[in-house]
Amino acid sequence: FSRLVSGLSKSSSKLGESVTAIFTKRKLDREALDELEDLLIASDLGTAAALRVTDRLARDRFDKEITDEEVRETLAEVICETLAPLEKPLQLTGTDGPHVILFVGVNGSGKTTTLGKIAVKLKREGRDPILVAGDTFRAAAIEQVSVWGERAKSPVIKREIGADAAGLAFDALEQAEREGRDTVLIDTAGRLQNKAELMDELRKIVRVIRKKNPSAPHETVLVLDGTVGSNAVSQAQAFLDAAQITGLVMTKLDGTAKGGALVQVAEKFQLPIHYIGIGEGEDDLQAFNARDFSRALAG
Ligand code: GDP
């Protein structure tokens, strides 16, 4: 919990201090509620959650003296209620051959790093993953998956730059079946410049994987960069249009004042949240816990 608090300290200190600035011994009148609502929206929580916070305060405490501490408590309570139903560990239940997890997200979101951290975690838990360097457009991405493969002591399936990613994924599934591996983690390209092409490629990967196993991919995890704030909403929308996203990971919550965006994205699309990233190292991935997150964010 303390690592999450220090990780989210930028979000929480900004939000918490602003709450304090509004509510140091103050009556909860209309003006205070409006100021709070603006603050919450500016913190990327989204309008729906912001209104739930102010409505609850108005219902319980209107026209009474209120402290910043009490406001923060209500804020944490509402965030926790919103996210608790979406707290969902990544469950690897595939019984029809290797469990296939596709990782999607724009370049730089932390997709490859998250895939690598999950590979390390799975290996430690006694599973036998293989990693697939499916971003065939960037040499650095292929190399990065290889580095994570070494850290996870797990094989990496890769091809030369420019190779067909869907074909690579198909071959990886075949190899995983042949070698009796239980998990296939597939990285994908995330070029934002050419959205239509990117989304077509994702659809093609899914189509080709399904030829090998009709219920694969068992998970399609969307990785979002926690530092982009509300832009995460449009990114999520674009990927939801192209793929059947089954859950979220939000990264870089160790260095951002924009962690509130997780509330907005998860609520808007009702997407399960699996993990949060709180650093670049192999242990810097935490199972998502709504209560810890909301307390850390509310400060
Ligand atoms: P990709 O292009 O989506 O595959 O993104 P990468 O996995 O290459 O990550 C982009 C950069 O963000 C790299 O420098 C990572 O080390 C860094 N990164 C990824 N996750 C986190 C995180 O949770 N916290 C921090 N601080 N950096 C991260």
mmCIF file of C-alpha atoms and ligand atoms in Angstrom:
data_model
loop_
_atom_site.group_PDB
_atom_site.id
_atom_site.type_symbol
_atom_site.label_atom_id
_atom_site.label_comp_id
_atom_site.label_asym_id
_atom_site.label_seq_id
_atom_site.Cartn_x
_atom_site.Cartn_y
_atom_site.Cartn_z
ATOM 1 C CA PHE A 1 0.000 0.000 0.000
ATOM 2 C CA SER A 2 2.777 2.467 0.842
ATOM 3 C CA ARG A 3 4.348 1.921 -2.594
ATOM 4 C CA LEU A 4 1.068 2.741 -4.256
ATOM 5 C CA VAL A 5 0.653 5.834 -2.089
ATOM 6 C CA SER A 6 4.123 7.085 -2.945
ATOM 7 C CA GLY A 7 3.516 6.087 -6.551
ATOM 8 C CA LEU A 8 0.278 7.969 -6.810
ATOM 9 C CA SER A 9 1.562 10.811 -4.669
ATOM 10 C CA LYS A 10 1.523 13.275 -7.513
ATOM 11 C CA SER A 11 -2.139 12.586 -8.255
ATOM 12 C CA SER A 12 -3.163 12.509 -4.637
ATOM 13 C CA SER A 13 -1.167 15.486 -3.455
ATOM 14 C CA LYS A 14 -2.516 17.601 -6.275
ATOM 15 C CA LEU A 15 -6.093 16.500 -5.741
ATOM 16 C CA GLY A 16 -5.811 16.376 -1.952
ATOM 17 C CA GLU A 17 -4.199 19.801 -1.662
ATOM 18 C CA SER A 18 -6.773 21.331 -3.952
ATOM 19 C CA VAL A 19 -9.553 19.837 -1.819
ATOM 20 C CA THR A 20 -7.866 21.320 1.231
ATOM 21 C CA ALA A 21 -7.633 24.718 -0.442
ATOM 22 C CA ILE A 22 -11.377 24.706 -1.088
ATOM 23 C CA PHE A 23 -12.519 23.225 2.207
ATOM 24 C CA THR A 24 -10.475 24.555 5.054
ATOM 25 C CA LYS A 25 -13.287 25.139 7.542
ATOM 26 C CA ARG A 26 -15.949 25.931 5.131
ATOM 27 C CA LYS A 27 -19.675 25.645 4.836
ATOM 28 C CA LEU A 28 -20.819 23.264 2.116
ATOM 29 C CA ASP A 29 -22.752 25.725 -0.013
ATOM 30 C CA ARG A 30 -23.541 25.755 -3.738
ATOM 31 C CA GLU A 31 -20.378 27.677 -4.557
ATOM 32 C CA ALA A 32 -18.158 25.186 -2.718
ATOM 33 C CA LEU A 33 -19.859 22.292 -4.492
ATOM 34 C CA ASP A 34 -19.375 23.935 -7.892
ATOM 35 C CA GLU A 35 -15.697 24.543 -7.154
ATOM 36 C CA LEU A 36 -15.262 20.927 -6.088
ATOM 37 C CA GLU A 37 -17.031 19.652 -9.188
ATOM 38 C CA ASP A 38 -14.714 21.692 -11.433
ATOM 39 C CA LEU A 39 -11.692 20.382 -9.558
ATOM 40 C CA LEU A 40 -12.770 16.760 -9.905
ATOM 41 C CA ILE A 41 -13.456 17.124 -13.616
ATOM 42 C CA ALA A 42 -10.065 18.807 -14.094
ATOM 43 C CA SER A 43 -8.532 15.804 -12.327
ATOM 44 C CA ASP A 44 -9.817 13.549 -15.145
ATOM 45 C CA LEU A 45 -12.263 11.619 -12.964
ATOM 46 C CA GLY A 46 -15.019 12.169 -15.502
ATOM 47 C CA THR A 47 -18.286 14.059 -15.104
ATOM 48 C CA ALA A 48 -20.331 11.092 -13.888
ATOM 49 C CA ALA A 49 -18.057 10.319 -10.936
ATOM 50 C CA ALA A 50 -17.560 14.014 -10.150
ATOM 51 C CA LEU A 51 -21.327 14.501 -9.924
ATOM 52 C CA ARG A 52 -21.746 11.465 -7.708
ATOM 53 C CA VAL A 53 -19.241 12.931 -5.258
ATOM 54 C CA THR A 54 -20.911 16.348 -5.107
ATOM 55 C CA ASP A 55 -24.426 14.836 -4.991
ATOM 56 C CA ARG A 56 -23.492 12.634 -2.071
ATOM 57 C CA LEU A 57 -21.940 15.554 -0.182
ATOM 58 C CA ALA A 58 -24.952 17.753 -0.929
ATOM 59 C CA ARG A 59 -27.325 15.023 0.240
ATOM 60 C CA ASP A 60 -25.498 14.409 3.508
ATOM 61 C CA ARG A 61 -23.952 17.726 4.466
ATOM 62 C CA PHE A 62 -25.510 20.647 2.594
ATOM 63 C CA ASP A 63 -25.225 23.978 4.441
ATOM 64 C CA LYS A 64 -23.158 22.426 7.217
ATOM 65 C CA GLU A 65 -19.522 23.034 8.122
ATOM 66 C CA ILE A 66 -17.318 20.425 6.486
ATOM 67 C CA THR A 67 -13.590 19.676 6.655
ATOM 68 C CA ASP A 68 -11.280 18.783 3.800
ATOM 69 C CA GLU A 69 -10.744 15.407 5.473
ATOM 70 C CA GLU A 70 -14.463 14.632 5.273
ATOM 71 C CA VAL A 71 -14.564 15.623 1.619
ATOM 72 C CA ARG A 72 -11.599 13.378 0.856
ATOM 73 C CA GLU A 73 -13.309 10.502 2.633
ATOM 74 C CA THR A 74 -16.424 10.858 0.494
ATOM 75 C CA LEU A 75 -14.256 11.157 -2.597
ATOM 76 C CA ALA A 76 -12.417 7.923 -1.773
ATOM 77 C CA GLU A 77 -15.716 6.207 -0.993
ATOM 78 C CA VAL A 78 -17.276 7.119 -4.335
ATOM 79 C CA ILE A 79 -14.153 6.145 -6.318
ATOM 80 C CA CYS A 80 -13.992 2.844 -4.488
ATOM 81 C CA GLU A 81 -17.677 2.087 -5.132
ATOM 82 C CA THR A 82 -17.153 2.850 -8.820
ATOM 83 C CA LEU A 83 -14.068 0.700 -9.248
ATOM 84 C CA ALA A 84 -14.640 -2.181 -6.831
ATOM 85 C CA PRO A 85 -16.960 -4.063 -9.220
ATOM 86 C CA LEU A 86 -14.271 -3.722 -11.917
ATOM 87 C CA GLU A 87 -11.403 -5.073 -9.819
ATOM 88 C CA LYS A 88 -10.647 -8.332 -11.546
ATOM 89 C CA PRO A 89 -7.446 -10.382 -11.504
ATOM 90 C CA LEU A 90 -6.292 -11.789 -14.812
ATOM 91 C CA GLN A 91 -7.588 -15.335 -14.724
ATOM 92 C CA LEU A 92 -5.940 -17.941 -16.854
ATOM 93 C CA THR A 93 -8.654 -20.494 -17.229
ATOM 94 C CA GLY A 94 -8.169 -21.682 -20.814
ATOM 95 C CA THR A 95 -8.677 -25.414 -20.887
ATOM 96 C CA ASP A 96 -8.524 -25.774 -24.651
ATOM 97 C CA GLY A 97 -4.781 -25.512 -25.155
ATOM 98 C CA PRO A 98 -2.514 -22.576 -24.341
ATOM 99 C CA HIS A 99 -4.163 -19.506 -22.847
ATOM 100 C CA VAL A 100 -3.638 -16.680 -25.322
ATOM 101 C CA ILE A 101 -3.347 -13.062 -24.177
ATOM 102 C CA LEU A 102 -3.103 -10.256 -26.712
ATOM 103 C CA PHE A 103 -1.697 -6.922 -25.538
ATOM 104 C CA VAL A 104 -2.890 -3.803 -27.353
ATOM 105 C CA GLY A 105 -2.353 -0.066 -26.909
ATOM 106 C CA VAL A 106 -0.611 2.861 -28.560
ATOM 107 C CA ASN A 107 3.182 2.984 -28.804
ATOM 108 C CA GLY A 108 4.772 4.069 -25.592
ATOM 109 C CA SER A 109 1.809 3.097 -23.419
ATOM 110 C CA GLY A 110 3.880 0.446 -21.653
ATOM 111 C CA LYS A 111 2.498 -2.550 -23.533
ATOM 112 C CA THR A 112 5.742 -4.468 -23.947
ATOM 113 C CA THR A 113 6.863 -3.702 -20.400
ATOM 114 C CA THR A 114 3.535 -4.922 -19.017
ATOM 115 C CA LEU A 115 3.701 -8.092 -21.106
ATOM 116 C CA GLY A 116 7.216 -8.687 -19.757
ATOM 117 C CA LYS A 117 6.235 -8.076 -16.135
ATOM 118 C CA ILE A 118 3.307 -10.494 -16.513
ATOM 119 C CA ALA A 119 5.601 -13.107 -18.079
ATOM 120 C CA VAL A 120 7.953 -12.870 -15.076
ATOM 121 C CA LYS A 121 5.013 -13.150 -12.681
ATOM 122 C CA LEU A 122 3.544 -16.176 -14.475
ATOM 123 C CA LYS A 123 6.871 -17.937 -14.628
ATOM 124 C CA ARG A 124 7.322 -17.419 -10.879
ATOM 125 C CA GLU A 125 3.863 -18.900 -10.352
ATOM 126 C CA GLY A 126 4.958 -22.038 -12.118
ATOM 127 C CA ARG A 127 3.425 -21.410 -15.516
ATOM 128 C CA ASP A 128 5.285 -21.811 -18.753
ATOM 129 C CA PRO A 129 4.681 -18.758 -20.970
ATOM 130 C CA ILE A 130 6.063 -17.887 -24.364
ATOM 131 C CA LEU A 131 6.446 -14.293 -25.510
ATOM 132 C CA VAL A 132 5.635 -13.214 -29.041
ATOM 133 C CA ALA A 133 7.335 -10.125 -30.502
ATOM 134 C CA GLY A 134 4.257 -9.098 -32.495
ATOM 135 C CA ASP A 135 5.256 -5.472 -33.018
ATOM 136 C CA THR A 136 7.151 -6.373 -36.163
ATOM 137 C CA PHE A 137 7.508 -2.757 -37.247
ATOM 138 C CA ARG A 138 10.082 -1.680 -34.705
ATOM 139 C CA ALA A 139 13.449 -3.336 -34.156
ATOM 140 C CA ALA A 140 13.540 -1.841 -30.653
ATOM 141 C CA ALA A 141 10.251 -3.502 -29.775
ATOM 142 C CA ILE A 142 11.482 -6.922 -30.937
ATOM 143 C CA GLU A 143 14.658 -6.448 -28.927
ATOM 144 C CA GLN A 144 12.694 -5.346 -25.863
ATOM 145 C CA VAL A 145 10.559 -8.509 -25.896
ATOM 146 C CA SER A 146 13.778 -10.545 -26.125
ATOM 147 C CA VAL A 147 15.142 -8.821 -23.020
ATOM 148 C CA TRP A 148 11.941 -9.588 -21.117
ATOM 149 C CA GLY A 149 12.088 -13.183 -22.338
ATOM 150 C CA GLU A 150 15.503 -13.504 -20.687
ATOM 151 C CA ARG A 151 14.222 -11.970 -17.468
ATOM 152 C CA ALA A 152 11.268 -14.374 -17.467
ATOM 153 C CA LYS A 153 13.490 -17.287 -18.514
ATOM 154 C CA SER A 154 10.961 -17.997 -21.229
ATOM 155 C CA PRO A 155 11.236 -18.421 -24.991
ATOM 156 C CA VAL A 156 10.581 -15.552 -27.376
ATOM 157 C CA ILE A 157 9.062 -16.046 -30.810
ATOM 158 C CA LYS A 158 10.245 -13.380 -33.208
ATOM 159 C CA ARG A 159 10.917 -12.731 -36.849
ATOM 160 C CA GLU A 160 12.727 -10.164 -38.918
ATOM 161 C CA ILE A 161 11.460 -6.598 -39.005
ATOM 162 C CA GLY A 162 8.501 -6.106 -41.344
ATOM 163 C CA ALA A 163 7.320 -9.736 -41.035
ATOM 164 C CA ASP A 164 3.594 -10.484 -40.972
ATOM 165 C CA ALA A 165 2.442 -10.231 -37.335
ATOM 166 C CA ALA A 166 -0.647 -12.409 -37.816
ATOM 167 C CA GLY A 167 1.413 -15.223 -39.326
ATOM 168 C CA LEU A 168 3.894 -14.925 -36.489
ATOM 169 C CA ALA A 169 1.088 -15.189 -33.916
ATOM 170 C CA PHE A 170 -0.323 -18.263 -35.677
ATOM 171 C CA ASP A 171 3.066 -19.977 -35.656
ATOM 172 C CA ALA A 172 3.568 -19.067 -32.006
ATOM 173 C CA LEU A 173 0.292 -20.771 -31.062
ATOM 174 C CA GLU A 174 1.321 -23.830 -33.015
ATOM 175 C CA GLN A 175 4.704 -23.929 -31.304
ATOM 176 C CA ALA A 176 3.105 -23.428 -27.874
ATOM 177 C CA GLU A 177 0.778 -26.369 -28.488
ATOM 178 C CA ARG A 178 3.586 -28.537 -29.760
ATOM 179 C CA GLU A 179 5.809 -27.752 -26.788
ATOM 180 C CA GLY A 180 2.987 -27.997 -24.257
ATOM 181 C CA ARG A 181 3.318 -24.380 -23.080
ATOM 182 C CA ASP A 182 0.351 -23.040 -21.141
ATOM 183 C CA THR A 183 0.384 -19.321 -21.944
ATOM 184 C CA VAL A 184 1.071 -17.244 -25.061
ATOM 185 C CA LEU A 185 1.658 -13.517 -24.546
ATOM 186 C CA ILE A 186 1.413 -11.573 -27.799
ATOM 187 C CA ASP A 187 2.759 -8.032 -28.205
ATOM 188 C CA THR A 188 1.266 -5.898 -30.992
ATOM 189 C CA ALA A 189 2.165 -2.727 -32.857
ATOM 190 C CA GLY A 190 0.718 0.551 -31.655
ATOM 191 C CA ARG A 191 1.380 3.179 -34.272
ATOM 192 C CA LEU A 192 -1.044 5.972 -33.659
ATOM 193 C CA GLN A 193 -0.197 7.817 -36.896
ATOM 194 C CA ASN A 194 -2.086 5.368 -39.032
ATOM 195 C CA LYS A 195 -5.067 4.346 -37.015
ATOM 196 C CA ALA A 196 -7.036 2.553 -39.733
ATOM 197 C CA GLU A 197 -4.077 0.378 -40.686
ATOM 198 C CA LEU A 198 -3.312 -0.396 -37.064
ATOM 199 C CA MET A 199 -6.872 -1.464 -36.345
ATOM 200 C CA ASP A 200 -6.996 -3.575 -39.530
ATOM 201 C CA GLU A 201 -3.856 -5.334 -38.432
ATOM 202 C CA LEU A 202 -5.304 -6.081 -35.005
ATOM 203 C CA ARG A 203 -8.454 -7.530 -36.558
ATOM 204 C CA LYS A 204 -6.296 -9.667 -38.845
ATOM 205 C CA ILE A 205 -4.233 -11.022 -35.942
ATOM 206 C CA VAL A 206 -7.435 -12.030 -34.128
ATOM 207 C CA ARG A 207 -8.892 -13.622 -37.281
ATOM 208 C CA VAL A 208 -5.770 -15.676 -37.910
ATOM 209 C CA ILE A 209 -5.365 -16.740 -34.269
ATOM 210 C CA ARG A 210 -8.973 -17.973 -34.304
ATOM 211 C CA LYS A 211 -8.163 -20.293 -37.179
ATOM 212 C CA LYS A 212 -5.811 -22.055 -34.798
ATOM 213 C CA ASN A 213 -8.084 -21.874 -31.765
ATOM 214 C CA PRO A 214 -11.639 -20.482 -32.101
ATOM 215 C CA SER A 215 -11.729 -19.291 -28.486
ATOM 216 C CA ALA A 216 -8.415 -17.419 -28.698
ATOM 217 C CA PRO A 217 -7.401 -14.796 -27.816
ATOM 218 C CA HIS A 218 -8.784 -15.639 -24.375
ATOM 219 C CA GLU A 219 -7.925 -12.136 -23.200
ATOM 220 C CA THR A 220 -7.285 -8.898 -25.032
ATOM 221 C CA VAL A 221 -5.681 -6.525 -22.578
ATOM 222 C CA LEU A 222 -5.671 -2.803 -23.335
ATOM 223 C CA VAL A 223 -2.644 -1.038 -21.890
ATOM 224 C CA LEU A 224 -3.156 2.666 -21.189
ATOM 225 C CA ASP A 225 -0.551 5.215 -20.171
ATOM 226 C CA GLY A 226 -1.694 6.842 -16.930
ATOM 227 C CA THR A 227 0.008 10.112 -17.801
ATOM 228 C CA VAL A 228 -2.214 10.973 -20.780
ATOM 229 C CA GLY A 229 -5.227 11.921 -18.643
ATOM 230 C CA SER A 230 -8.550 12.115 -20.440
ATOM 231 C CA ASN A 231 -6.922 11.169 -23.764
ATOM 232 C CA ALA A 232 -7.113 7.631 -22.425
ATOM 233 C CA VAL A 233 -10.853 7.742 -23.155
ATOM 234 C CA SER A 234 -10.427 8.276 -26.900
ATOM 235 C CA GLN A 235 -7.638 5.697 -27.041
ATOM 236 C CA ALA A 236 -9.860 3.145 -25.326
ATOM 237 C CA GLN A 237 -12.697 3.934 -27.711
ATOM 238 C CA ALA A 238 -10.468 3.381 -30.763
ATOM 239 C CA PHE A 239 -9.281 -0.020 -29.532
ATOM 240 C CA LEU A 240 -12.771 -1.094 -28.456
ATOM 241 C CA ASP A 241 -13.896 -0.449 -32.037
ATOM 242 C CA ALA A 242 -11.221 -2.796 -33.387
ATOM 243 C CA ALA A 243 -10.953 -5.547 -30.801
ATOM 244 C CA GLN A 244 -12.918 -7.230 -28.078
ATOM 245 C CA ILE A 245 -11.100 -5.702 -25.126
ATOM 246 C CA THR A 246 -11.516 -7.864 -22.027
ATOM 247 C CA GLY A 247 -9.612 -5.812 -19.483
ATOM 248 C CA LEU A 248 -7.290 -2.918 -18.679
ATOM 249 C CA VAL A 249 -3.870 -2.222 -17.315
ATOM 250 C CA MET A 250 -2.956 1.385 -16.552
ATOM 251 C CA THR A 251 0.776 2.105 -16.426
ATOM 252 C CA LYS A 252 3.040 4.868 -15.115
ATOM 253 C CA LEU A 253 0.920 5.608 -12.056
ATOM 254 C CA ASP A 254 4.228 6.129 -10.254
ATOM 255 C CA GLY A 255 4.825 9.493 -11.821
ATOM 256 C CA THR A 256 1.649 11.246 -12.753
ATOM 257 C CA ALA A 257 -0.905 13.750 -11.569
ATOM 258 C CA LYS A 258 -3.457 12.217 -13.904
ATOM 259 C CA GLY A 259 -4.291 8.872 -12.297
ATOM 260 C CA GLY A 260 -7.936 9.922 -12.040
ATOM 261 C CA ALA A 261 -8.393 8.998 -15.700
ATOM 262 C CA LEU A 262 -8.553 5.340 -14.716
ATOM 263 C CA VAL A 263 -11.866 6.048 -12.987
ATOM 264 C CA GLN A 264 -13.261 7.718 -16.092
ATOM 265 C CA VAL A 265 -12.186 5.052 -18.593
ATOM 266 C CA ALA A 266 -13.138 2.047 -16.492
ATOM 267 C CA GLU A 267 -16.520 3.519 -15.630
ATOM 268 C CA LYS A 268 -17.390 4.714 -19.123
ATOM 269 C CA PHE A 269 -16.641 1.390 -20.783
ATOM 270 C CA GLN A 270 -17.232 -0.858 -17.750
ATOM 271 C CA LEU A 271 -13.882 -2.553 -18.337
ATOM 272 C CA PRO A 272 -12.325 -4.826 -15.729
ATOM 273 C CA ILE A 273 -9.019 -3.541 -14.337
ATOM 274 C CA HIS A 274 -6.337 -6.195 -13.913
ATOM 275 C CA TYR A 275 -3.154 -4.414 -12.935
ATOM 276 C CA ILE A 276 -1.520 -1.046 -12.470
ATOM 277 C CA GLY A 277 2.058 -0.232 -13.435
ATOM 278 C CA ILE A 278 4.097 1.667 -10.855
ATOM 279 C CA GLY A 279 7.584 1.612 -12.364
ATOM 280 C CA GLU A 280 9.798 0.103 -15.034
ATOM 281 C CA GLY A 281 11.107 -2.905 -13.092
ATOM 282 C CA GLU A 282 9.817 -6.469 -13.127
ATOM 283 C CA ASP A 283 8.133 -6.114 -9.726
ATOM 284 C CA ASP A 284 6.468 -2.816 -10.525
ATOM 285 C CA LEU A 285 3.120 -4.295 -11.462
ATOM 286 C CA GLN A 286 0.391 -4.518 -8.857
ATOM 287 C CA ALA A 287 -2.856 -6.422 -8.941
ATOM 288 C CA PHE A 288 -5.484 -3.708 -9.026
ATOM 289 C CA ASN A 289 -7.097 -3.041 -5.666
ATOM 290 C CA ALA A 290 -9.970 -0.521 -5.749
ATOM 291 C CA ARG A 291 -9.752 0.350 -2.065
ATOM 292 C CA ASP A 292 -6.000 1.050 -2.061
ATOM 293 C CA PHE A 293 -6.233 2.948 -5.324
ATOM 294 C CA SER A 294 -9.097 5.185 -4.180
ATOM 295 C CA ARG A 295 -7.420 5.960 -0.855
ATOM 296 C CA ALA A 296 -4.134 6.757 -2.585
ATOM 297 C CA LEU A 297 -5.847 8.951 -5.175
ATOM 298 C CA ALA A 298 -8.002 10.907 -2.736
ATOM 299 C CA GLY A 299 -4.901 11.653 -0.604
HETATM 300 P P1 GDP B 1 5.022 0.111 -25.711
HETATM 301 O O1 GDP B 1 5.513 0.950 -26.848
HETATM 302 O O2 GDP B 1 3.556 0.313 -25.465
HETATM 303 O O3 GDP B 1 5.392 -1.308 -25.794
HETATM 304 O O4 GDP B 1 5.683 0.741 -24.394
HETATM 305 P P2 GDP B 1 6.970 0.247 -23.592
HETATM 306 O O5 GDP B 1 6.645 -0.983 -22.830
HETATM 307 O O6 GDP B 1 8.134 0.243 -24.487
HETATM 308 O O7 GDP B 1 7.089 1.421 -22.516
HETATM 309 C C1 GDP B 1 7.400 2.747 -22.873
HETATM 310 C C2 GDP B 1 8.258 3.358 -21.761
HETATM 311 O O8 GDP B 1 7.509 3.456 -20.570
HETATM 312 C C3 GDP B 1 9.475 2.500 -21.412
HETATM 313 O O9 GDP B 1 10.558 3.357 -21.164
HETATM 314 C C4 GDP B 1 9.049 1.775 -20.132
HETATM 315 O O10 GDP B 1 10.144 1.439 -19.314
HETATM 316 C C5 GDP B 1 8.161 2.819 -19.491
HETATM 317 N N1 GDP B 1 7.154 2.240 -18.598
HETATM 318 C C6 GDP B 1 6.296 1.224 -18.828
HETATM 319 N N2 GDP B 1 5.488 1.007 -17.762
HETATM 320 C C7 GDP B 1 5.855 1.909 -16.810
HETATM 321 C C8 GDP B 1 5.392 2.233 -15.476
HETATM 322 O O11 GDP B 1 4.457 1.628 -14.914
HETATM 323 N N3 GDP B 1 6.034 3.265 -14.848
HETATM 324 C C9 GDP B 1 7.045 3.963 -15.425
HETATM 325 N N4 GDP B 1 7.588 4.965 -14.738
HETATM 326 N N5 GDP B 1 7.481 3.710 -16.672
HETATM 327 C C10 GDP B 1 6.906 2.703 -17.354
#
